[in-house]
Tab-separated table of C-alpha atoms and ligand atoms in Angstrom:
chain	number	residue	atom	x	y	z
C	206	MET	CA	-9.301	-24.388	12.898
C	207	TYR	CA	-5.621	-25.207	12.719
C	208	SER	CA	-4.258	-28.265	14.726
C	209	TYR	CA	-0.941	-27.743	16.666
C	210	GLU	CA	0.998	-30.155	14.428
C	211	GLN	CA	-0.316	-28.287	11.338
C	212	LEU	CA	0.979	-25.023	12.851
C	213	GLU	CA	4.459	-26.521	13.805
C	214	LYS	CA	4.702	-27.874	10.282
C	215	TRP	CA	3.939	-24.293	8.614
C	216	ARG	CA	6.172	-22.546	11.042
C	217	SER	CA	9.127	-24.877	10.116
C	218	LEU	CA	8.485	-23.506	6.511
C	219	CYS	CA	8.281	-19.966	7.543
C	220	SER	CA	10.842	-20.213	10.371
C	221	SER	CA	9.047	-17.486	12.544
C	222	SER	CA	5.460	-15.939	12.901
C	223	PHE	CA	3.728	-15.981	9.654
C	224	TYR	CA	0.307	-14.917	7.855
C	225	VAL	CA	-2.170	-17.541	6.661
C	226	LEU	CA	-4.330	-16.591	3.571
C	227	ASP	CA	-7.422	-18.782	3.273
C	228	THR	CA	-8.034	-18.552	-0.445
C	229	GLU	CA	-11.314	-20.431	-0.449
C	230	LYS	CA	-12.705	-17.738	2.061
C	231	LEU	CA	-11.359	-14.978	-0.004
C	232	SER	CA	-13.028	-16.496	-3.147
C	233	ASP	CA	-16.236	-17.019	-1.303
C	234	ASN	CA	-16.097	-13.297	-0.071
C	235	TYR	CA	-15.832	-12.197	-3.681
C	236	ARG	CA	-18.330	-14.510	-5.174
C	237	ARG	CA	-21.051	-13.606	-2.534
C	238	PHE	CA	-20.211	-9.834	-2.946
C	239	GLN	CA	-20.365	-9.884	-6.692
C	240	ARG	CA	-23.564	-11.973	-6.878
C	241	ALA	CA	-25.323	-9.903	-4.402
C	242	PHE	CA	-25.169	-6.879	-6.892
C	243	THR	CA	-25.080	-8.757	-10.286
C	244	ARG	CA	-28.493	-10.587	-9.100
C	245	ARG	CA	-30.167	-7.296	-8.765
C	246	TYR	CA	-28.448	-4.983	-11.506
C	247	GLU	CA	-27.082	-6.045	-14.852
C	248	HIS	CA	-24.251	-3.670	-15.300
C	249	VAL	CA	-21.811	-4.066	-12.228
C	250	VAL	CA	-18.207	-3.763	-11.874
C	251	VAL	CA	-16.226	-4.724	-8.934
C	252	ALA	CA	-12.902	-3.374	-8.507
C	253	TYR	CA	-10.875	-4.572	-5.699
C	254	SER	CA	-9.145	-1.951	-3.503
C	255	TYR	CA	-5.256	-2.546	-3.992
C	256	LYS	CA	-4.482	-0.475	-1.034
C	257	THR	CA	-6.265	-2.863	1.558
C	258	ASN	CA	-3.992	-5.651	0.851
C	259	TYR	CA	-1.849	-5.746	-2.506
C	260	LEU	CA	-0.404	-8.939	-1.929
C	261	PRO	CA	0.343	-10.060	-5.435
C	262	PHE	CA	-1.140	-13.709	-5.053
C	263	LEU	CA	-4.192	-12.194	-3.425
C	264	CYS	CA	-4.906	-9.555	-6.214
C	265	GLN	CA	-4.453	-12.157	-8.744
C	266	LYS	CA	-6.833	-14.579	-7.371
C	267	LEU	CA	-9.510	-11.853	-7.203
C	268	HIS	CA	-8.672	-10.888	-10.865
C	269	GLN	CA	-9.047	-14.521	-11.798
C	270	LEU	CA	-12.486	-14.404	-10.476
C	271	GLY	CA	-13.388	-11.302	-12.501
C	272	ALA	CA	-12.490	-8.511	-10.127
C	273	HIS	CA	-10.968	-5.223	-11.732
C	274	ALA	CA	-8.327	-3.096	-9.997
C	275	GLU	CA	-8.958	0.111	-8.037
C	276	VAL	CA	-5.470	1.745	-7.429
C	277	VAL	CA	-4.647	4.931	-5.707
C	278	SER	CA	-0.864	5.306	-6.829
C	279	ARG	CA	1.188	4.616	-9.787
C	280	LEU	CA	3.049	1.938	-7.778
C	281	GLU	CA	-0.430	0.221	-7.490
C	282	TYR	CA	-1.106	0.823	-11.138
C	283	GLU	CA	2.104	-0.703	-12.117
C	284	LEU	CA	1.461	-3.669	-9.991
C	285	ALA	CA	-1.982	-4.301	-11.688
C	286	ARG	CA	-0.246	-4.101	-15.008
C	287	LYS	CA	2.366	-6.478	-13.985
C	288	LEU	CA	-0.375	-8.881	-13.075
C	289	GLY	CA	-1.706	-8.902	-16.274
C	290	VAL	CA	-4.868	-6.539	-15.539
C	291	ASP	CA	-6.064	-4.906	-18.859
C	292	PRO	CA	-5.682	-1.151	-18.377
C	293	ALA	CA	-9.459	-0.657	-19.169
C	294	SER	CA	-10.119	-2.639	-16.086
C	295	ILE	CA	-7.998	-0.268	-13.824
C	296	ILE	CA	-9.764	2.586	-11.880
C	297	PHE	CA	-7.227	5.287	-10.948
C	298	ASN	CA	-8.322	7.048	-7.679
C	299	GLY	CA	-6.633	8.891	-5.044
C	300	PRO	CA	-5.634	12.518	-3.961
C	301	LEU	CA	-2.118	12.354	-5.233
C	302	LYS	CA	-1.528	11.495	-8.932
C	303	THR	CA	1.057	13.391	-10.941
C	304	GLU	CA	0.740	15.043	-14.151
C	305	ASP	CA	2.653	12.051	-15.721
C	306	ASP	CA	0.450	9.621	-13.889
C	307	ILE	CA	-2.580	11.258	-15.350
C	308	HIS	CA	-1.044	11.357	-18.979
C	309	PHE	CA	-0.035	7.729	-18.614
C	310	ALA	CA	-3.367	6.409	-17.382
C	311	LEU	CA	-5.399	8.596	-20.159
C	312	GLU	CA	-3.001	6.891	-22.908
C	313	GLN	CA	-3.542	3.608	-21.449
C	314	GLY	CA	-7.365	3.966	-21.343
C	315	SER	CA	-7.852	3.550	-17.670
C	316	LEU	CA	-10.762	5.272	-15.945
C	317	ILE	CA	-9.612	8.231	-13.708
C	318	ASN	CA	-11.506	9.868	-10.912
C	319	LEU	CA	-10.264	13.330	-10.355
C	320	ASP	CA	-9.944	14.266	-6.741
C	321	SER	CA	-8.944	17.992	-6.801
C	322	PHE	CA	-8.445	21.042	-8.941
C	323	SER	CA	-4.726	20.767	-9.615
C	324	GLU	CA	-5.339	17.698	-11.823
C	325	ILE	CA	-7.557	19.369	-14.309
C	326	PRO	CA	-5.219	21.394	-16.215
C	327	TRP	CA	-3.225	18.161	-17.016
C	328	VAL	CA	-6.203	16.454	-18.249
C	329	VAL	CA	-7.163	19.495	-20.418
C	330	ALA	CA	-3.674	19.846	-21.721
C	331	TYR	CA	-3.515	16.252	-22.630
C	332	ALA	CA	-6.799	16.079	-24.229
C	333	MET	CA	-5.936	19.245	-26.388
C	334	GLN	CA	-2.859	17.481	-27.778
C	335	TYR	CA	-5.120	14.594	-29.138
C	336	PRO	CA	-8.142	16.254	-30.344
C	337	GLU	CA	-9.313	13.434	-32.504
C	338	GLN	CA	-9.751	11.384	-29.457
C	339	THR	CA	-12.295	11.245	-26.638
C	340	PHE	CA	-11.187	11.207	-22.958
C	341	ARG	CA	-13.926	9.858	-20.469
C	342	ILE	CA	-13.218	10.781	-16.855
C	343	GLY	CA	-15.038	10.637	-13.511
C	344	LEU	CA	-14.949	13.081	-10.687
C	345	ARG	CA	-14.913	12.452	-7.000
C	346	ILE	CA	-17.739	14.212	-5.116
C	347	ASN	CA	-17.623	15.553	-1.732
C	348	VAL	CA	-21.276	15.988	-0.262
C	349	ASP	CA	-22.463	16.659	3.279
C	350	LEU	CA	-23.866	13.271	4.456
C	351	ALA	CA	-24.822	14.555	8.019
C	352	ARG	CA	-28.285	13.986	9.331
C	353	GLY	CA	-29.783	16.123	12.103
C	354	GLY	CA	-26.231	17.584	12.569
C	355	VAL	CA	-24.706	14.213	13.045
C	356	SER	CA	-21.904	13.133	10.833
C	357	PRO	CA	-21.766	9.524	9.662
C	358	LEU	CA	-17.888	9.839	8.846
C	359	GLN	CA	-15.321	7.755	10.683
C	360	ASN	CA	-13.375	9.385	13.471
C	361	GLY	CA	-15.530	12.008	14.211
C	362	TYR	CA	-14.952	14.122	11.148
C	363	GLU	CA	-17.467	16.482	10.109
C	364	VAL	CA	-16.021	17.253	6.730
C	365	SER	CA	-14.419	14.844	4.159
C	366	ARG	CA	-11.113	16.025	2.719
C	367	PHE	CA	-11.700	14.180	-0.567
C	368	GLY	CA	-13.237	15.216	-3.926
C	369	PHE	CA	-15.047	18.247	-5.172
C	370	CYS	CA	-17.603	19.811	-2.913
C	371	VAL	CA	-21.071	20.185	-4.268
C	372	GLU	CA	-22.393	22.551	-1.641
C	373	ASN	CA	-19.764	25.536	-2.385
C	374	GLY	CA	-20.111	25.110	-6.316
C	375	ASN	CA	-16.852	23.522	-6.728
C	376	LEU	CA	-18.255	20.446	-8.678
C	377	GLU	CA	-19.869	22.816	-11.186
C	378	LYS	CA	-16.545	24.756	-11.406
C	379	ALA	CA	-14.533	21.712	-12.214
C	380	LEU	CA	-16.991	20.664	-14.879
C	381	SER	CA	-16.690	24.072	-16.352
C	382	GLN	CA	-12.880	24.044	-16.324
C	383	LEU	CA	-13.053	20.554	-18.014
C	384	ALA	CA	-15.456	21.626	-20.613
C	385	VAL	CA	-12.760	23.775	-21.995
C	386	ALA	CA	-11.567	20.743	-23.811
C	387	PRO	CA	-14.627	19.427	-25.547
C	388	ASN	CA	-13.005	16.107	-26.014
C	389	VAL	CA	-12.904	15.513	-22.391
C	390	HIS	CA	-16.244	14.034	-21.324
C	391	VAL	CA	-17.028	13.566	-17.555
C	392	VAL	CA	-19.193	10.507	-17.614
C	393	GLY	CA	-19.352	9.442	-14.251
C	394	LEU	CA	-19.256	10.361	-10.540
C	395	HIS	CA	-17.375	8.755	-7.815
C	396	GLY	CA	-18.533	8.752	-3.996
C	397	HIS	CA	-16.236	6.826	-1.711
C	398	PHE	CA	-16.603	8.021	1.948
C	399	SER	CA	-15.345	6.416	5.050
C	400	THR	CA	-18.420	6.197	7.286
C	401	ASN	CA	-20.025	4.287	9.841
C	402	ARG	CA	-20.751	1.768	6.745
C	403	SER	CA	-24.640	1.655	7.529
C	404	VAL	CA	-26.854	0.639	4.692
C	405	GLY	CA	-28.702	4.013	5.177
C	406	VAL	CA	-25.453	5.866	4.424
C	407	TYR	CA	-25.093	3.963	1.256
C	408	ARG	CA	-28.564	4.752	0.200
C	409	GLN	CA	-27.822	8.339	0.625
C	410	ILE	CA	-24.440	8.409	-1.191
C	411	THR	CA	-25.998	6.459	-3.927
C	412	ARG	CA	-29.136	8.897	-4.318
C	413	HIS	CA	-26.581	11.964	-4.402
C	414	LEU	CA	-24.499	10.307	-7.119
C	415	CYS	CA	-27.574	9.411	-9.158
C	416	ARG	CA	-29.177	12.905	-8.722
C	417	LEU	CA	-26.140	14.807	-9.511
C	418	GLY	CA	-25.202	12.553	-12.256
C	419	LYS	CA	-28.431	13.225	-13.981
C	420	GLN	CA	-28.346	17.045	-13.208
C	421	HIS	CA	-24.701	17.505	-14.419
C	422	LEU	CA	-24.184	14.888	-16.943
C	423	GLY	CA	-27.420	13.827	-18.238
C	424	GLU	CA	-27.374	11.170	-20.799
C	425	ARG	CA	-23.584	11.336	-20.817
C	426	LEU	CA	-23.670	9.537	-17.435
C	427	ALA	CA	-21.959	6.271	-17.937
C	428	PHE	CA	-21.142	5.309	-14.463
C	429	ILE	CA	-21.557	5.913	-10.691
C	430	ASP	CA	-18.934	4.612	-8.398
C	431	ILE	CA	-20.015	4.036	-4.848
C	432	GLY	CA	-16.374	3.358	-3.620
C	433	GLY	CA	-15.729	0.594	-0.817
C	434	GLY	CA	-15.960	0.650	2.999
C	435	PHE	CA	-18.540	-2.129	3.249
C	436	PHE	CA	-18.642	-4.390	6.229
C	437	GLY	CA	-17.775	-8.045	5.838
C	438	GLU	CA	-18.317	-10.721	8.158
C	439	LEU	CA	-17.455	-9.620	11.696
C	440	PRO	CA	-15.873	-11.660	14.402
C	441	THR	CA	-17.821	-11.970	17.675
C	442	SER	CA	-14.999	-10.516	19.519
C	443	PHE	CA	-15.789	-7.027	17.968
C	444	GLY	CA	-18.866	-7.127	20.239
C	445	MET	CA	-21.035	-5.245	17.501
C	446	THR	CA	-24.432	-5.926	16.735
C	447	ALA	CA	-25.003	-7.724	13.208
C	448	ALA	CA	-23.486	-5.747	10.423
C	449	PRO	CA	-25.199	-5.212	7.344
C	450	THR	CA	-24.982	-8.184	4.834
C	451	PHE	CA	-23.658	-7.917	1.216
C	452	GLU	CA	-27.304	-8.704	0.198
C	453	GLU	CA	-28.734	-5.876	2.179
C	454	TYR	CA	-25.953	-3.536	0.986
C	455	ALA	CA	-26.828	-4.520	-2.692
C	456	GLU	CA	-30.579	-4.286	-2.233
C	457	ALA	CA	-30.222	-0.594	-0.936
C	458	ILE	CA	-27.780	0.547	-3.356
C	459	THR	CA	-29.314	-1.003	-6.551
C	460	SER	CA	-32.890	-0.281	-5.570
C	461	VAL	CA	-32.021	3.518	-5.444
C	462	VAL	CA	-30.048	3.149	-8.669
C	463	LYS	CA	-33.103	1.524	-10.327
C	464	GLU	CA	-35.306	4.178	-9.016
C	465	GLU	CA	-33.429	7.283	-9.693
C	466	LEU	CA	-31.903	6.285	-13.157
C	467	ALA	CA	-35.006	4.526	-14.776
C	468	GLU	CA	-35.527	7.570	-16.941
C	469	LEU	CA	-32.074	7.348	-18.762
C	470	ASP	CA	-31.902	5.758	-22.097
C	471	HIS	CA	-28.869	3.816	-21.062
C	472	ALA	CA	-28.481	2.245	-17.783
C	473	PRO	CA	-25.092	3.416	-16.178
C	474	LEU	CA	-22.527	1.189	-14.964
C	475	LEU	CA	-22.418	0.600	-11.201
C	476	ILE	CA	-19.220	0.397	-9.726
C	477	LEU	CA	-18.117	-0.925	-6.336
C	478	GLU	CA	-14.643	-0.724	-4.725
C	479	PRO	CA	-14.743	-3.351	-1.860
C	480	GLY	CA	-11.468	-3.897	0.182
C	481	ILE	CA	-11.804	-4.619	3.700
C	482	SER	CA	-14.988	-6.830	3.019
C	483	LEU	CA	-13.303	-9.177	0.931
C	484	VAL	CA	-9.883	-9.595	2.649
C	485	ALA	CA	-10.134	-8.890	6.416
C	486	ASP	CA	-11.379	-12.456	7.436
C	487	ALA	CA	-9.451	-14.257	4.749
C	488	VAL	CA	-6.038	-13.726	6.680
C	489	ASP	CA	-4.886	-15.121	10.120
C	490	PHE	CA	-1.762	-14.277	11.978
C	491	VAL	CA	0.219	-16.935	13.661
C	492	CYS	CA	3.032	-16.305	16.151
C	493	ARG	CA	4.477	-18.484	18.856
C	494	VAL	CA	4.871	-18.275	22.508
C	495	ILE	CA	8.587	-17.387	23.358
C	496	ASP	CA	8.435	-16.692	27.136
C	497	VAL	CA	5.943	-16.220	30.027
C	498	LYS	CA	7.094	-14.075	32.851
C	499	GLU	CA	5.786	-12.226	35.817
C	500	ASN	CA	6.686	-8.665	36.656
C	501	LYS	CA	5.153	-7.289	39.922
C	502	GLY	CA	2.010	-9.764	39.715
C	503	GLU	CA	1.389	-8.974	36.180
C	504	ARG	CA	1.888	-11.951	33.587
C	505	PHE	CA	3.531	-10.976	30.343
C	506	VAL	CA	3.322	-13.559	27.492
C	507	LEU	CA	6.031	-12.610	24.813
C	508	VAL	CA	5.261	-13.842	21.190
C	509	ASP	CA	7.450	-13.598	18.042
C	510	GLY	CA	4.817	-11.161	16.562
C	511	SER	CA	3.867	-7.523	17.246
C	512	ILE	CA	0.847	-5.205	17.429
C	513	HIS	CA	2.363	-3.699	14.106
C	514	ASN	CA	1.701	-7.278	12.525
C	515	VAL	CA	-2.160	-7.469	13.441
C	516	LYS	CA	-3.362	-3.902	14.028
C	517	PRO	CA	-0.899	-1.272	12.469
C	518	THR	CA	-3.860	0.968	12.083
C	519	MET	CA	-4.515	0.835	16.022
C	520	HIS	CA	-8.215	0.510	15.700
C	521	SER	CA	-10.005	-0.141	18.837
C	522	HIS	CA	-11.688	-3.631	18.187
C	523	LEU	CA	-10.623	-6.686	20.000
C	524	LEU	CA	-9.153	-9.189	17.560
C	525	PRO	CA	-10.351	-12.833	17.731
C	526	ALA	CA	-7.475	-14.687	19.526
C	527	ARG	CA	-7.027	-18.333	20.011
C	528	LEU	CA	-4.478	-20.272	21.791
C	529	VAL	CA	-3.414	-23.506	20.127
C	530	CYS	CA	-1.310	-25.974	22.399
C	531	ASN	CA	-0.767	-29.685	22.626
C	532	ARG	CA	-1.443	-29.807	26.418
C	533	LYS	CA	-4.421	-30.666	28.311
C	534	PRO	CA	-6.016	-29.442	30.549
C	535	VAL	CA	-5.149	-25.935	30.281
C	536	PRO	CA	-6.030	-23.398	33.235
C	537	GLU	CA	-7.520	-20.206	32.674
C	538	ALA	CA	-5.593	-17.055	33.633
C	539	THR	CA	-5.405	-13.215	33.011
C	540	TYR	CA	-2.306	-12.070	31.033
C	541	HIS	CA	-0.919	-9.744	28.475
C	542	VAL	CA	0.466	-10.848	25.108
C	543	VAL	CA	3.246	-8.543	24.025
C	544	GLY	CA	5.586	-8.222	21.083
C	545	TYR	CA	9.183	-8.256	19.977
C	546	THR	CA	9.480	-4.600	19.165
C	547	CYS	CA	11.032	-3.052	22.340
C	548	MET	CA	8.237	-0.638	22.552
C	549	GLU	CA	6.290	-0.569	25.957
C	550	LYS	CA	3.213	-0.216	24.128
C	551	ASP	CA	3.506	-3.345	22.063
C	552	TYR	CA	0.391	-5.275	23.266
C	553	LEU	CA	-1.145	-7.759	21.124
C	554	LEU	CA	-3.813	-8.428	23.920
C	555	GLN	CA	-4.066	-6.409	27.331
C	556	GLY	CA	-5.450	-7.768	30.404
C	557	TYR	CA	-6.875	-10.785	28.363
C	558	THR	CA	-8.497	-13.750	30.241
C	559	GLY	CA	-8.030	-17.272	28.517
C	560	PRO	CA	-6.074	-20.410	28.731
C	561	LEU	CA	-2.738	-19.941	30.289
C	562	PRO	CA	0.004	-20.013	27.467
C	563	ASP	CA	3.287	-21.938	27.660
C	564	ILE	CA	6.322	-21.562	25.767
C	565	GLY	CA	5.972	-23.120	22.256
C	566	ASP	CA	2.306	-22.716	22.179
C	567	TYR	CA	0.625	-20.633	19.196
C	568	PHE	CA	-1.717	-17.719	19.206
C	569	VAL	CA	-3.745	-17.197	15.943
C	570	PHE	CA	-5.188	-13.948	15.476
C	571	GLY	CA	-8.191	-13.753	13.069
C	572	HIS	CA	-9.435	-11.066	10.876
C	573	VAL	CA	-6.043	-9.274	10.019
C	574	GLY	CA	-6.407	-9.276	6.166
C	575	ALA	CA	-7.096	-5.657	5.642
C	576	TYR	CA	-4.553	-2.706	6.296
C	577	THR	CA	-1.984	-5.122	7.824
C	578	LEU	CA	0.637	-6.767	5.773
C	579	VAL	CA	0.916	-3.879	3.474
C	580	PHE	CA	0.764	-1.235	6.252
C	581	ASN	CA	3.530	-3.171	8.099
C	582	PRO	CA	7.250	-1.924	7.248
C	583	PRO	CA	9.912	-4.513	8.265
C	584	PHE	CA	10.487	-2.951	11.811
C	585	ILE	CA	13.452	-4.275	13.807
C	586	ARG	CA	12.553	-7.797	12.172
C	587	GLU	CA	11.682	-9.107	8.771
C	588	ARG	CA	8.119	-8.866	7.688
C	589	PRO	CA	6.366	-12.163	8.477
C	590	PRO	CA	5.986	-14.447	5.310
C	591	VAL	CA	2.570	-15.360	4.175
C	592	LEU	CA	1.387	-18.864	3.532
C	593	ALA	CA	-1.684	-19.375	1.281
C	594	ILE	CA	-3.773	-22.427	1.980
C	595	ASP	CA	-6.230	-23.874	-0.800
C	596	GLY	CA	-7.966	-27.027	0.177
C	597	ASN	CA	-5.278	-29.279	1.473
C	598	GLU	CA	-2.401	-27.441	-0.128
C	599	ALA	CA	-0.310	-24.694	1.625
C	600	PHE	CA	2.154	-22.739	-0.136
C	601	ILE	CA	4.247	-19.738	0.330
C	602	VAL	CA	3.154	-16.599	-1.458
C	603	ARG	CA	5.459	-14.204	0.305
C	604	GLY	CA	8.706	-15.445	1.576
C	605	LYS	CA	11.038	-14.168	4.308
C	606	GLU	CA	13.271	-11.495	3.364
C	607	THR	CA	16.952	-11.543	3.719
C	608	LEU	CA	19.009	-8.425	4.744
C	609	GLN	CA	20.102	-8.208	1.274
C	610	GLN	CA	16.442	-7.780	0.187
C	611	PHE	CA	15.359	-5.610	2.867
C	612	ILE	CA	18.109	-3.142	2.845
C	613	PRO	CA	19.784	-3.647	-0.832
C	614	GLU	CA	22.957	-2.176	-1.843
C	615	SER	CA	21.321	-1.112	-4.963
C	616	VAL	CA	19.101	1.342	-3.106
C	617	TYR	CA	20.813	2.085	0.065
C	618	ARG	CA	24.384	3.781	0.596
C	619	PHE	CA	26.451	1.909	3.015
C	620	HIS	CA	29.695	3.830	3.074
C	621	VAL	CA	30.378	7.264	4.385
C	622	ASP	CA	33.648	8.203	2.437
C	623	LYS	CA	33.978	9.317	-1.282
C	624	GLN	CA	31.205	11.720	-1.619
C	625	GLU	CA	29.017	11.412	-4.848
C	626	VAL	CA	27.216	14.647	-4.978
C	627	VAL	CA	23.961	14.919	-6.644
C	628	ASN	CA	24.072	18.044	-8.745
J	292	PLP	C1	-9.772	2.666	0.580
J	292	PLP	C2	-10.655	2.817	-0.556
J	292	PLP	C3	-11.563	1.664	-0.949
J	292	PLP	C4	-11.755	0.511	-0.129
J	292	PLP	O1	-12.209	0.697	1.126
J	292	PLP	P1	-12.569	-0.372	2.237
J	292	PLP	O2	-12.988	0.274	3.497
J	292	PLP	O3	-11.301	-1.192	2.404
J	292	PLP	O4	-13.600	-1.194	1.626
J	292	PLP	C5	-12.351	1.920	-2.083
J	292	PLP	N1	-12.275	3.218	-2.938
J	292	PLP	C6	-11.338	4.013	-2.439
J	292	PLP	C7	-11.241	5.199	-3.200
J	292	PLP	C8	-10.397	4.123	-1.301
J	292	PLP	O5	-9.600	4.961	-0.961
């Protein structure tokens, strides 16, 4: 872990709170994930889920290791292109794609997984314009995963909002609507679900994808895409019993694929779209203790960070937190760690018992690489910079924004006089 001197030095580079990206941890996560699957099945594509953390440097590092890109908006698509990703290595998912997005991605030769009926006419119309070409696309399926009446979906949802429902015949309806254009070939099925992340659920999803693929696409089945949602390594502070390992996920998924699809002439591609499992534990957040005070017997430790920096999704897990200081010995106490945002509810830690902080000490929050720094608008203050470490080297991969970059005149109007009417 980081020394006090180390943190002092990095803070002076960043001038306030900052994130630290451990590039070795990131690379190790990717390699372990990728190897777990490729060891067991020959045709594997790992497409990194951009939305989880599209810090350009981080994406580039993963692409360097061989990751494809999984994007859910045109903005993410353009970022992948800007990073030099081959369009053929971009998977375009998500519920909201425009007609232009779809035409663009088809023209570029990216794989699109359709999510709803509104997208179908756009694909058909485009394909009709180019009858000499073939367009290979995928469909996201929606299948009931409940067992014994218990849904494995996160947040207590019984039904997922995504994809084409298998049970009510929508999948078949989508296939027949697409069949209007003979040069549109549905060649794969996509099944990303936000579930309890158990191995059993992945086995179930994989089996559904394989069976539906065989049934509806037959020898045309070129891929099944399991999506993401895997656990990475979890901190002990989460208080959860051992999460499945990459090896266990890979064993479950690939054995179902081999068993179900052995009869096909061509072994389909197995696509995985990990996000959280690759990046969550590769990023820490470092903030400094600015003040310690008591209000009516409660002790409040103010830091130059916010709950928005470490937990914008407001999940319920206790993040691993560590106090780094240059004093000894440090007595234990119970206190709250609160943020700068002027919101009463801005608690980074509540009723926490640990070494009693003093002004100038640092708090390091671990496991904050997923759905944090991209899910974190500059609220009241600038977004914290990101420092990457690679061996003994540290360098800034996202700098501190100035007012000019945060609220640029080229985007915002600053004056109220001289109306420029838009019509
Ligand atoms: C969010 C998402 C992922 C990644 O999910 P994680 O839980 O971060 O692994 C993969 N595929 C799709 C379609 C997604 O929406």
